[in-house]
Amino acid sequence: MANNPLAPSAAFVASVKSVAAQEVVDTAAIQQLDTAHYMHPFTDHKALGEKGARVMVRGDGIYLWDSEGKKIVDGMSGLWCVNVGYGRTSISNAVYQQMETLPFYNSFFNTTNVPAVKLATKLAEIAPAGFNHVFFTGSGSEGNDTNVRMVRRYWDVLGHKDKHTIISRHNAYHGSTMAGASLGGMEGMHAQGGLPIPGIVHIGQPNYLESGRGMTEDEFGIEAASWLEKKILEVGVEKVAAFIGEPVQGAGGVIIPPKTYWPEIQRICDKYGILLIADEVICGFGRLGSWFASDLFGIKPDLITFAKGVTSGYVPLGGVLVGDRVAKVLIEQGGEFNHGFTYSGHPVACAAALENIRIIEDEKLVQRVANETGPYLNKRFAELADHPLVGYANSCGFVAGLNLVRKKAAVVHDHEAFDESLAVGMVCRGYMFNNGMIMRAVGDRMIIAPPLVMTTAQIDEMIALIRHCLDLTYADVKQRGWV
Ligand SMILES: *Cc1c(COP(=O)(O)O)cnc(C)c1O
């Protein structure tokens, strides 16, 4: 990129950054306009309007700055996506250059563009074996909508017109479009708008803490996978098209399955010949210390959903990696597949993704998470389990979660939880934010997914912040008489 004649000069970029850094944002004015005009995702607007939104203005590396000048460690990588960290000038340059050259052209009507072809080729190179085709979308939700249409089309082409049911899991997150939210297992989402759509059913999630009482983790993994076989037999194998799951459930609270779970799921899918879809929107692009978690867990899915980390969130992009089994049928026998988006293969998004992937490779971020920073985070995060509020702390690569409990016991299943209505997780999240740390609360489980560029020194900084905020939360709940 350094030799790109179209790219803005380093001096220009530096001057823009310094102006942006010094720009004074009138927080109250922005909050007022925000309340007046901006409808946010997953938000109670009446409640937000009363306190006003936080205004983020700048990011650099693993840090964010809000409109009050507060510096914050972004423990969530934006929303599981800013894998290479903020402030990557080479991505801005790649985007700038592509916008100057060809800001948009569609991939309909026998047309293609260079960044989309290069990215599809690159993805086929880094994807697990047997993935040689890519369908681009604008987001993870659209990727999963594409999956629904693709697996149903696959079975139609093969003459199995009734094989349309997709099995997913409770508490899964697969996006927020009609099909994405239906595939997802979030009760609150299903309760609004008449979801799930027909032909999508759910089984339990492999949540050891919730359902593994009396079993070892390994025993529980086999048990949780057996729910898939039960469901296939209940629905009837002639009606089941596919199973979909996140290798590690993200939005559901960083639910890390026992190591026996995925191989058993694979065995069951193979036994009944149904397609396996791995939703790697969070797990892909190095988050767990491998390019794709399917490789890590030793499974061979037929379709892989991706988004988020593919561009580190700099520009929206998602899609589906299409395995050879499905691609062969759709391409050789399927004729036209009546599906696609205006922004499928958007040249600017693809240019951002190519540069993002180049950075991940150049800085060996996947290897670092696998061998150095991931194991270090794992060790430091596990130490938090000695805190009086923490009942269970576990991690996998660069995702981690801990459960806040009222009273600890010798066996994890005997920890005493807080009354849900106390919303202790939200209390803790408040202390985190006020002290410069973004840690998300899913009920009383506190989770992180830091940028993959986080160093071991920064992990120390983050763990110290988390511990300090756990202390503050503990003092608070004690004072309120909740423990
Ligand atoms: C975020 C997410 C999605 C949805 O992606 P969007 O880009 O928000 O549509 C789908 N699946 C998983 C696992 C996710 O984490």
Short mmCIF file of C-alpha atoms and ligand atoms in Angstrom, two decimals:
data_model
loop_
_atom_site.label_atom_id
_atom_site.label_comp_id
_atom_site.label_asym_id
_atom_site.label_seq_id
_atom_site.Cartn_x
_atom_site.Cartn_y
_atom_site.Cartn_z
CA MET A 1 0.00 0.00 0.00
CA ALA A 2 2.95 2.33 0.64
CA ASN A 3 3.52 2.75 -3.12
CA ASN A 4 -0.09 3.41 -3.94
CA PRO A 5 -0.14 6.76 -5.80
CA LEU A 6 -3.80 7.28 -4.95
CA ALA A 7 -3.44 6.80 -1.21
CA PRO A 8 -3.50 9.89 1.00
CA SER A 9 -0.08 10.88 2.30
CA ALA A 10 1.08 9.90 5.76
CA ALA A 11 1.14 13.58 6.71
CA PHE A 12 -2.47 13.98 5.61
CA VAL A 13 -3.56 10.92 7.58
CA ALA A 14 -1.67 12.14 10.66
CA SER A 15 -3.29 15.56 10.42
CA VAL A 16 -6.79 14.07 10.11
CA LYS A 17 -6.14 11.87 13.13
CA SER A 18 -4.85 14.72 15.25
CA VAL A 19 -7.79 16.95 14.33
CA ALA A 20 -10.18 14.10 15.15
CA ALA A 21 -8.43 13.54 18.46
CA GLN A 22 -8.76 17.16 19.47
CA GLU A 23 -12.28 17.68 18.24
CA VAL A 24 -14.49 18.66 21.12
CA VAL A 25 -17.80 16.85 20.98
CA ASP A 26 -20.73 18.43 22.75
CA THR A 27 -21.93 15.29 24.52
CA ALA A 28 -25.27 16.67 25.66
CA ALA A 29 -26.13 17.97 22.18
CA ILE A 30 -25.27 14.65 20.53
CA GLN A 31 -27.27 12.75 23.15
CA GLN A 32 -30.26 14.98 22.58
CA LEU A 33 -30.18 14.46 18.81
CA ASP A 34 -29.54 10.75 19.34
CA THR A 35 -32.71 10.50 21.43
CA ALA A 36 -34.67 12.58 18.95
CA HIS A 37 -33.73 10.67 15.80
CA TYR A 38 -31.64 7.55 16.14
CA MET A 39 -33.23 4.15 16.81
CA HIS A 40 -30.53 1.78 18.11
CA PRO A 41 -30.38 -2.02 17.80
CA PHE A 42 -31.69 -4.01 20.79
CA THR A 43 -32.49 -0.90 22.83
CA ASP A 44 -35.23 0.30 25.18
CA HIS A 45 -35.37 3.85 23.86
CA LYS A 46 -37.40 5.30 26.66
CA ALA A 47 -34.82 4.11 29.20
CA LEU A 48 -31.90 5.23 27.02
CA GLY A 49 -33.47 8.64 26.45
CA GLU A 50 -33.59 9.22 30.19
CA LYS A 51 -29.86 8.73 30.70
CA GLY A 52 -28.40 9.45 27.27
CA ALA A 53 -26.14 7.27 25.14
CA ARG A 54 -22.37 7.02 25.53
CA VAL A 55 -20.73 8.75 22.62
CA MET A 56 -17.67 7.01 21.19
CA VAL A 57 -15.41 9.25 19.18
CA ARG A 58 -12.08 7.55 18.55
CA GLY A 59 -10.20 4.28 18.65
CA ASP A 60 -6.55 3.27 18.53
CA GLY A 61 -5.22 -0.25 19.04
CA ILE A 62 -7.20 -1.83 21.89
CA TYR A 63 -8.41 1.52 23.25
CA LEU A 64 -11.45 3.70 22.71
CA TRP A 65 -12.09 7.30 23.73
CA ASP A 66 -15.54 8.67 24.45
CA SER A 67 -16.77 12.24 24.03
CA GLU A 68 -15.76 13.07 27.60
CA GLY A 69 -12.17 12.11 26.84
CA LYS A 70 -12.37 8.90 28.86
CA LYS A 71 -9.93 6.20 27.68
CA ILE A 72 -11.41 2.71 27.67
CA VAL A 73 -9.96 -0.78 27.15
CA ASP A 74 -12.21 -2.36 24.53
CA GLY A 75 -12.59 -5.85 25.93
CA MET A 76 -15.26 -6.66 23.31
CA SER A 77 -13.46 -5.69 20.06
CA GLY A 78 -16.33 -3.38 19.19
CA LEU A 79 -18.86 -6.20 18.86
CA TRP A 80 -16.60 -9.25 18.49
CA CYS A 81 -15.17 -7.81 15.29
CA VAL A 82 -12.23 -5.40 15.55
CA ASN A 83 -9.70 -8.25 15.49
CA VAL A 84 -6.75 -6.17 14.25
CA GLY A 85 -7.54 -3.25 16.58
CA TYR A 86 -8.50 0.33 15.79
CA GLY A 87 -6.60 2.92 13.76
CA ARG A 88 -5.19 0.74 10.97
CA THR A 89 -4.16 3.26 8.34
CA SER A 90 -3.40 0.55 5.79
CA ILE A 91 -7.06 -0.52 5.82
CA SER A 92 -8.21 3.08 5.39
CA ASN A 93 -5.76 3.41 2.50
CA ALA A 94 -7.00 0.21 0.84
CA VAL A 95 -10.57 1.44 1.16
CA TYR A 96 -9.65 4.90 -0.12
CA GLN A 97 -7.85 3.49 -3.13
CA GLN A 98 -10.73 1.17 -4.01
CA MET A 99 -13.27 3.97 -3.68
CA GLU A 100 -11.23 6.13 -6.04
CA THR A 101 -10.89 3.25 -8.53
CA LEU A 102 -14.29 1.54 -8.44
CA PRO A 103 -16.50 2.34 -5.43
CA PHE A 104 -19.20 -0.08 -6.51
CA TYR A 105 -20.28 -2.48 -9.12
CA ASN A 106 -22.66 -5.42 -8.78
CA SER A 107 -21.90 -9.09 -9.35
CA PHE A 108 -25.22 -9.85 -11.05
CA PHE A 109 -25.60 -10.20 -14.85
CA ASN A 110 -22.38 -12.13 -15.55
CA THR A 111 -20.18 -9.45 -14.03
CA THR A 112 -17.43 -9.57 -11.42
CA ASN A 113 -14.85 -7.28 -9.81
CA VAL A 114 -11.21 -7.72 -8.90
CA PRO A 115 -11.31 -7.35 -5.07
CA ALA A 116 -14.22 -9.83 -4.79
CA VAL A 117 -12.37 -12.41 -6.89
CA LYS A 118 -9.13 -11.89 -4.96
CA LEU A 119 -10.94 -12.20 -1.63
CA ALA A 120 -12.85 -15.34 -2.67
CA THR A 121 -9.53 -16.86 -3.72
CA LYS A 122 -7.85 -15.84 -0.47
CA LEU A 123 -10.72 -17.23 1.63
CA ALA A 124 -10.54 -20.55 -0.23
CA GLU A 125 -6.84 -20.62 0.70
CA ILE A 126 -7.29 -20.01 4.44
CA ALA A 127 -10.58 -21.93 4.83
CA PRO A 128 -10.60 -25.54 6.01
CA ALA A 129 -9.99 -28.22 3.35
CA GLY A 130 -12.89 -28.77 0.97
CA PHE A 131 -14.02 -25.14 0.86
CA ASN A 132 -13.44 -23.64 -2.55
CA HIS A 133 -16.39 -21.28 -3.05
CA VAL A 134 -17.72 -18.17 -1.34
CA PHE A 135 -21.09 -16.42 -1.41
CA PHE A 136 -20.77 -12.80 -0.22
CA THR A 137 -23.39 -10.91 1.76
CA GLY A 138 -23.39 -7.65 3.70
CA SER A 139 -23.64 -9.17 7.18
CA GLY A 140 -23.69 -12.32 9.28
CA SER A 141 -27.50 -12.33 9.38
CA GLU A 142 -27.66 -12.27 5.59
CA GLY A 143 -25.07 -15.05 5.57
CA ASN A 144 -27.39 -17.21 7.65
CA ASP A 145 -30.40 -16.30 5.51
CA THR A 146 -28.29 -17.48 2.60
CA ASN A 147 -27.62 -20.73 4.45
CA VAL A 148 -31.33 -21.40 4.90
CA ARG A 149 -32.01 -20.83 1.22
CA MET A 150 -28.91 -22.76 0.16
CA VAL A 151 -29.51 -25.94 2.18
CA ARG A 152 -33.17 -26.06 1.14
CA ARG A 153 -32.18 -25.52 -2.49
CA TYR A 154 -29.52 -28.23 -2.17
CA TRP A 155 -32.06 -30.83 -1.08
CA ASP A 156 -34.63 -29.63 -3.65
CA VAL A 157 -32.13 -30.07 -6.46
CA LEU A 158 -31.45 -33.59 -5.22
CA GLY A 159 -35.17 -34.32 -5.30
CA HIS A 160 -35.86 -34.22 -1.53
CA LYS A 161 -38.56 -31.57 -1.52
CA ASP A 162 -39.53 -32.19 2.12
CA LYS A 163 -36.01 -31.91 3.56
CA HIS A 164 -36.39 -28.34 4.76
CA THR A 165 -36.13 -28.40 8.55
CA ILE A 166 -33.06 -26.89 10.15
CA ILE A 167 -32.15 -27.81 13.71
CA SER A 168 -30.54 -25.12 15.86
CA ARG A 169 -30.11 -24.54 19.60
CA HIS A 170 -31.68 -22.56 22.39
CA ASN A 171 -29.74 -19.42 23.27
CA ALA A 172 -27.91 -19.49 19.93
CA TYR A 173 -27.32 -16.21 18.11
CA HIS A 174 -27.46 -16.27 14.32
CA GLY A 175 -28.45 -12.69 13.55
CA SER A 176 -31.55 -10.55 13.48
CA THR A 177 -33.18 -10.91 10.06
CA MET A 178 -36.31 -13.09 9.95
CA ALA A 179 -34.33 -16.24 9.20
CA GLY A 180 -31.34 -15.27 11.35
CA ALA A 181 -33.50 -14.60 14.39
CA SER A 182 -35.47 -17.79 13.74
CA LEU A 183 -32.30 -19.87 13.58
CA GLY A 184 -31.18 -18.13 16.75
CA GLY A 185 -32.56 -19.43 20.01
CA MET A 186 -33.19 -16.15 21.82
CA GLU A 187 -36.60 -16.26 23.52
CA GLY A 188 -36.87 -12.49 23.62
CA MET A 189 -36.43 -12.30 19.85
CA HIS A 190 -38.89 -15.11 19.12
CA ALA A 191 -41.46 -13.35 21.30
CA GLN A 192 -41.61 -10.40 18.91
CA GLY A 193 -42.83 -10.62 15.31
CA GLY A 194 -44.10 -14.18 15.13
CA LEU A 195 -40.83 -16.10 15.06
CA PRO A 196 -39.43 -18.62 14.38
CA ILE A 197 -40.44 -18.98 10.74
CA PRO A 198 -41.65 -22.49 9.79
CA GLY A 199 -39.14 -25.31 9.46
CA ILE A 200 -36.72 -24.29 12.20
CA VAL A 201 -36.58 -26.21 15.49
CA HIS A 202 -34.28 -26.02 18.52
CA ILE A 203 -32.48 -28.33 20.91
CA GLY A 204 -30.64 -27.54 24.17
CA GLN A 205 -27.26 -25.85 24.21
CA PRO A 206 -24.11 -27.56 25.53
CA ASN A 207 -24.03 -25.43 28.66
CA TYR A 208 -22.26 -27.53 31.30
CA LEU A 209 -22.98 -25.13 34.13
CA GLU A 210 -26.70 -25.06 33.35
CA SER A 211 -27.36 -28.70 32.46
CA GLY A 212 -24.36 -30.84 33.36
CA ARG A 213 -25.06 -31.56 37.02
CA GLY A 214 -23.82 -34.99 38.07
CA MET A 215 -21.77 -35.52 34.90
CA THR A 216 -18.16 -34.89 33.94
CA GLU A 217 -17.76 -32.31 31.17
CA ASP A 218 -16.92 -35.09 28.70
CA GLU A 219 -20.00 -37.11 29.62
CA PHE A 220 -22.13 -34.02 29.32
CA GLY A 221 -20.73 -33.25 25.83
CA ILE A 222 -21.95 -36.63 24.56
CA GLU A 223 -25.30 -36.18 26.31
CA ALA A 224 -25.85 -32.69 24.80
CA ALA A 225 -24.97 -33.97 21.31
CA SER A 226 -27.45 -36.85 21.71
CA TRP A 227 -30.25 -34.26 21.81
CA LEU A 228 -29.55 -33.71 18.10
CA GLU A 229 -30.11 -37.37 17.29
CA LYS A 230 -33.34 -37.38 19.32
CA LYS A 231 -34.59 -34.33 17.43
CA ILE A 232 -33.69 -35.80 14.02
CA LEU A 233 -35.69 -38.93 14.85
CA GLU A 234 -38.57 -36.89 16.26
CA VAL A 235 -38.83 -34.66 13.15
CA GLY A 236 -38.06 -37.53 10.78
CA VAL A 237 -34.76 -37.73 8.92
CA GLU A 238 -36.57 -37.32 5.59
CA LYS A 239 -37.52 -33.81 6.73
CA VAL A 240 -34.23 -32.66 8.27
CA ALA A 241 -31.96 -30.54 6.06
CA ALA A 242 -29.20 -29.36 8.38
CA PHE A 243 -27.91 -28.59 11.85
CA ILE A 244 -26.46 -25.15 12.62
CA GLY A 245 -24.31 -24.10 15.56
CA GLU A 246 -21.69 -21.60 16.67
CA PRO A 247 -18.54 -23.58 17.56
CA VAL A 248 -18.43 -21.47 20.75
CA GLN A 249 -21.68 -19.59 21.46
CA GLY A 250 -20.85 -15.91 21.66
CA ALA A 251 -23.81 -13.63 22.36
CA GLY A 252 -25.39 -16.41 24.42
CA GLY A 253 -22.65 -15.82 27.00
CA VAL A 254 -19.42 -17.43 25.71
CA ILE A 255 -20.65 -21.00 26.15
CA ILE A 256 -17.61 -23.20 25.53
CA PRO A 257 -18.74 -26.77 24.78
CA PRO A 258 -17.03 -29.83 26.27
CA LYS A 259 -14.40 -31.20 23.87
CA THR A 260 -16.50 -34.33 23.25
CA TYR A 261 -19.43 -32.31 21.88
CA TRP A 262 -18.50 -31.34 18.33
CA PRO A 263 -17.00 -34.66 17.20
CA GLU A 264 -20.22 -36.35 18.38
CA ILE A 265 -22.37 -33.77 16.54
CA GLN A 266 -20.30 -34.47 13.42
CA ARG A 267 -20.81 -38.23 13.84
CA ILE A 268 -24.58 -37.78 14.12
CA CYS A 269 -24.76 -35.47 11.07
CA ASP A 270 -22.73 -38.01 9.08
CA LYS A 271 -24.87 -40.92 10.30
CA TYR A 272 -28.06 -39.29 8.99
CA GLY A 273 -26.46 -37.51 6.02
CA ILE A 274 -27.65 -34.07 7.09
CA LEU A 275 -25.68 -30.93 6.38
CA LEU A 276 -23.63 -29.25 9.10
CA ILE A 277 -23.46 -25.45 9.21
CA ALA A 278 -20.82 -23.82 11.42
CA ASP A 279 -21.68 -20.21 12.20
CA GLU A 280 -18.17 -18.81 12.58
CA VAL A 281 -19.15 -15.14 12.52
CA ILE A 282 -17.37 -14.75 15.86
CA CYS A 283 -15.07 -17.79 15.92
CA GLY A 284 -13.49 -17.23 12.50
CA PHE A 285 -10.46 -15.13 11.60
CA GLY A 286 -8.26 -16.08 14.51
CA ARG A 287 -10.50 -15.44 17.49
CA LEU A 288 -9.93 -18.94 18.94
CA GLY A 289 -6.35 -19.29 17.73
CA SER A 290 -7.09 -20.87 14.36
CA TRP A 291 -8.35 -19.33 11.13
CA PHE A 292 -11.60 -21.21 11.64
CA ALA A 293 -12.81 -22.98 14.77
CA SER A 294 -14.03 -25.92 12.67
CA ASP A 295 -10.37 -26.88 12.31
CA LEU A 296 -9.80 -26.40 16.03
CA PHE A 297 -12.72 -28.63 17.01
CA GLY A 298 -11.98 -31.20 14.29
CA ILE A 299 -15.27 -30.87 12.44
CA LYS A 300 -15.93 -30.74 8.69
CA PRO A 301 -18.98 -28.56 8.16
CA ASP A 302 -20.61 -28.16 4.75
CA LEU A 303 -21.20 -24.42 5.12
CA ILE A 304 -19.43 -21.80 7.24
CA THR A 305 -20.99 -18.41 7.98
CA PHE A 306 -18.51 -15.56 8.37
CA ALA A 307 -18.71 -11.78 8.95
CA LYS A 308 -17.30 -9.55 11.74
CA GLY A 309 -13.56 -10.43 11.82
CA VAL A 310 -13.34 -10.75 8.02
CA THR A 311 -12.96 -6.95 7.83
CA SER A 312 -12.32 -6.36 11.54
CA GLY A 313 -15.57 -4.38 11.31
CA TYR A 314 -13.99 -1.52 9.34
CA VAL A 315 -16.60 -2.01 6.60
CA PRO A 316 -19.64 -4.34 6.72
CA LEU A 317 -19.12 -7.70 5.00
CA GLY A 318 -20.34 -11.23 5.55
CA GLY A 319 -20.91 -14.40 3.65
CA VAL A 320 -20.90 -18.15 3.45
CA LEU A 321 -18.00 -20.44 2.67
CA VAL A 322 -19.58 -23.14 0.57
CA GLY A 323 -18.07 -26.62 0.91
CA ASP A 324 -17.56 -28.85 -2.11
CA ARG A 325 -20.54 -31.12 -1.35
CA VAL A 326 -23.03 -28.26 -1.60
CA ALA A 327 -21.18 -26.26 -4.25
CA LYS A 328 -21.01 -29.24 -6.63
CA VAL A 329 -24.77 -29.81 -6.52
CA LEU A 330 -25.70 -26.13 -6.82
CA ILE A 331 -23.23 -25.44 -9.60
CA GLU A 332 -23.50 -28.62 -11.67
CA GLN A 333 -27.18 -29.41 -11.24
CA GLY A 334 -28.87 -26.38 -9.73
CA GLY A 335 -29.15 -23.91 -12.60
CA GLU A 336 -29.82 -20.38 -11.39
CA PHE A 337 -29.93 -19.89 -7.62
CA ASN A 338 -32.45 -17.09 -7.19
CA HIS A 339 -30.73 -15.31 -4.34
CA GLY A 340 -28.29 -12.45 -3.84
CA PHE A 341 -27.79 -8.91 -2.64
CA THR A 342 -26.97 -5.58 -4.23
CA TYR A 343 -23.85 -5.52 -2.08
CA SER A 344 -22.75 -9.15 -2.63
CA GLY A 345 -19.01 -8.88 -3.31
CA HIS A 346 -18.91 -5.13 -2.66
CA PRO A 347 -15.48 -4.05 -3.97
CA VAL A 348 -14.74 -1.65 -1.10
CA ALA A 349 -15.66 -4.20 1.59
CA CYS A 350 -13.59 -6.86 -0.17
CA ALA A 351 -10.61 -4.50 -0.40
CA ALA A 352 -10.88 -3.86 3.35
CA ALA A 353 -11.06 -7.61 4.01
CA LEU A 354 -8.00 -8.34 1.88
CA GLU A 355 -5.91 -5.79 3.77
CA ASN A 356 -7.31 -6.99 7.12
CA ILE A 357 -6.34 -10.58 6.31
CA ARG A 358 -2.91 -9.40 5.16
CA ILE A 359 -2.41 -7.77 8.57
CA ILE A 360 -3.54 -10.91 10.43
CA GLU A 361 -1.02 -12.95 8.43
CA ASP A 362 1.78 -10.39 8.58
CA GLU A 363 1.52 -9.97 12.36
CA LYS A 364 0.95 -13.70 12.90
CA LEU A 365 -2.12 -12.92 14.99
CA VAL A 366 -3.59 -16.42 14.62
CA GLN A 367 -0.37 -18.05 15.81
CA ARG A 368 0.02 -15.51 18.61
CA VAL A 369 -3.45 -16.23 19.95
CA ALA A 370 -2.83 -19.97 19.61
CA ASN A 371 0.58 -20.12 21.24
CA GLU A 372 1.29 -16.98 23.21
CA THR A 373 -1.39 -14.44 24.06
CA GLY A 374 -4.32 -16.92 24.10
CA PRO A 375 -2.72 -19.28 26.65
CA TYR A 376 -1.61 -16.24 28.67
CA LEU A 377 -5.14 -14.80 28.73
CA ASN A 378 -6.45 -18.25 29.64
CA LYS A 379 -4.10 -18.43 32.64
CA ARG A 380 -4.63 -14.86 33.87
CA PHE A 381 -8.43 -15.07 33.39
CA ALA A 382 -8.64 -18.37 35.32
CA GLU A 383 -6.97 -16.64 38.30
CA LEU A 384 -10.10 -14.50 38.68
CA ALA A 385 -11.90 -17.61 39.96
CA ASP A 386 -10.38 -16.95 43.40
CA HIS A 387 -12.51 -13.80 43.72
CA PRO A 388 -15.42 -14.16 46.17
CA LEU A 389 -17.93 -13.14 43.47
CA VAL A 390 -16.64 -15.43 40.73
CA GLY A 391 -18.08 -18.92 40.53
CA TYR A 392 -16.81 -20.18 37.20
CA ALA A 393 -14.27 -18.62 34.84
CA ASN A 394 -13.26 -20.16 31.55
CA SER A 395 -11.90 -19.13 28.18
CA CYS A 396 -10.95 -20.37 24.73
CA GLY A 397 -8.50 -18.40 22.63
CA PHE A 398 -9.60 -14.77 22.84
CA VAL A 399 -13.10 -15.25 24.28
CA ALA A 400 -13.67 -15.61 28.01
CA GLY A 401 -16.46 -15.47 30.54
CA LEU A 402 -17.04 -15.61 34.29
CA ASN A 403 -20.16 -16.11 36.38
CA LEU A 404 -21.00 -13.79 39.24
CA VAL A 405 -22.41 -15.86 42.12
CA ARG A 406 -23.92 -15.05 45.49
CA LYS A 407 -22.25 -17.90 47.32
CA LYS A 408 -19.57 -20.31 46.18
CA ALA A 409 -19.59 -24.06 46.73
CA ALA A 410 -17.09 -26.86 46.15
CA VAL A 411 -18.92 -28.11 43.04
CA VAL A 412 -19.70 -25.57 40.31
CA HIS A 413 -23.28 -26.78 40.01
CA ASP A 414 -23.85 -25.94 43.68
CA HIS A 415 -22.86 -22.27 43.47
CA GLU A 416 -25.73 -20.09 44.57
CA ALA A 417 -26.82 -17.61 41.90
CA PHE A 418 -28.08 -14.08 42.55
CA ASP A 419 -31.77 -13.40 42.12
CA GLU A 420 -32.14 -12.51 38.45
CA SER A 421 -34.16 -9.38 39.23
CA LEU A 422 -31.13 -7.85 41.00
CA ALA A 423 -29.33 -7.67 37.63
CA VAL A 424 -25.92 -7.95 39.29
CA GLY A 425 -24.29 -8.34 35.87
CA MET A 426 -25.49 -4.87 34.92
CA VAL A 427 -24.19 -3.44 38.20
CA CYS A 428 -20.79 -4.98 37.43
CA ARG A 429 -20.87 -3.75 33.85
CA GLY A 430 -21.45 -0.22 35.15
CA TYR A 431 -18.36 -0.37 37.37
CA MET A 432 -16.36 -1.74 34.45
CA PHE A 433 -17.35 1.04 32.12
CA ASN A 434 -16.87 3.81 34.69
CA ASN A 435 -13.37 2.52 35.30
CA GLY A 436 -12.38 2.31 31.65
CA MET A 437 -13.13 -1.32 30.81
CA ILE A 438 -15.70 -2.70 28.40
CA MET A 439 -16.89 -6.08 29.62
CA ARG A 440 -20.32 -7.26 28.52
CA ALA A 441 -22.97 -8.76 30.83
CA VAL A 442 -25.14 -11.68 29.67
CA GLY A 443 -27.32 -12.08 32.73
CA ASP A 444 -24.76 -12.58 35.51
CA ARG A 445 -22.09 -13.90 33.16
CA MET A 446 -19.44 -11.30 32.35
CA ILE A 447 -17.75 -11.82 28.99
CA ILE A 448 -14.87 -10.48 26.92
CA ALA A 449 -13.55 -10.94 23.39
CA PRO A 450 -10.56 -8.58 23.12
CA PRO A 451 -8.82 -7.46 19.92
CA LEU A 452 -6.32 -10.11 18.79
CA VAL A 453 -3.54 -7.51 18.86
CA MET A 454 -3.72 -7.30 22.66
CA THR A 455 -0.25 -7.95 24.12
CA THR A 456 0.56 -9.87 27.30
CA ALA A 457 1.29 -6.56 29.07
CA GLN A 458 -2.12 -5.29 27.99
CA ILE A 459 -3.71 -8.53 29.20
CA ASP A 460 -2.16 -7.79 32.62
CA GLU A 461 -3.59 -4.27 32.47
CA MET A 462 -7.03 -5.63 31.56
CA ILE A 463 -7.08 -8.36 34.23
CA ALA A 464 -6.08 -5.81 36.89
CA LEU A 465 -8.94 -3.55 35.76
CA ILE A 466 -11.41 -6.43 35.82
CA ARG A 467 -10.30 -7.47 39.32
CA HIS A 468 -10.56 -3.92 40.60
CA CYS A 469 -14.11 -3.65 39.22
CA LEU A 470 -15.08 -7.02 40.68
CA ASP A 471 -13.90 -5.65 44.07
CA LEU A 472 -16.05 -2.55 43.61
CA THR A 473 -19.05 -4.68 42.62
CA TYR A 474 -18.51 -6.95 45.62
CA ALA A 475 -18.35 -4.01 48.03
CA ASP A 476 -21.52 -2.64 46.47
CA VAL A 477 -23.58 -5.85 46.63
CA LYS A 478 -22.38 -6.40 50.21
CA GLN A 479 -23.53 -2.94 51.19
CA ARG A 480 -26.91 -3.60 49.62
CA GLY A 481 -27.13 -6.83 51.62
CA TRP A 482 -27.25 -9.05 48.54
CA VAL A 483 -24.45 -11.37 49.77
C1 LIG B 1 -23.10 -11.21 15.11
C2 LIG B 1 -23.48 -12.57 14.72
C3 LIG B 1 -24.34 -12.81 13.64
C4 LIG B 1 -25.03 -11.71 12.90
O1 LIG B 1 -24.17 -10.89 12.21
P1 LIG B 1 -24.68 -9.42 11.76
O2 LIG B 1 -23.53 -8.91 10.96
O3 LIG B 1 -24.97 -8.65 13.02
O4 LIG B 1 -25.89 -9.61 10.94
C5 LIG B 1 -24.56 -14.12 13.27
N1 LIG B 1 -23.99 -15.13 13.92
C6 LIG B 1 -23.18 -14.95 14.97
C7 LIG B 1 -22.55 -16.12 15.63
C8 LIG B 1 -22.92 -13.67 15.42
O5 LIG B 1 -22.14 -13.48 16.49
#
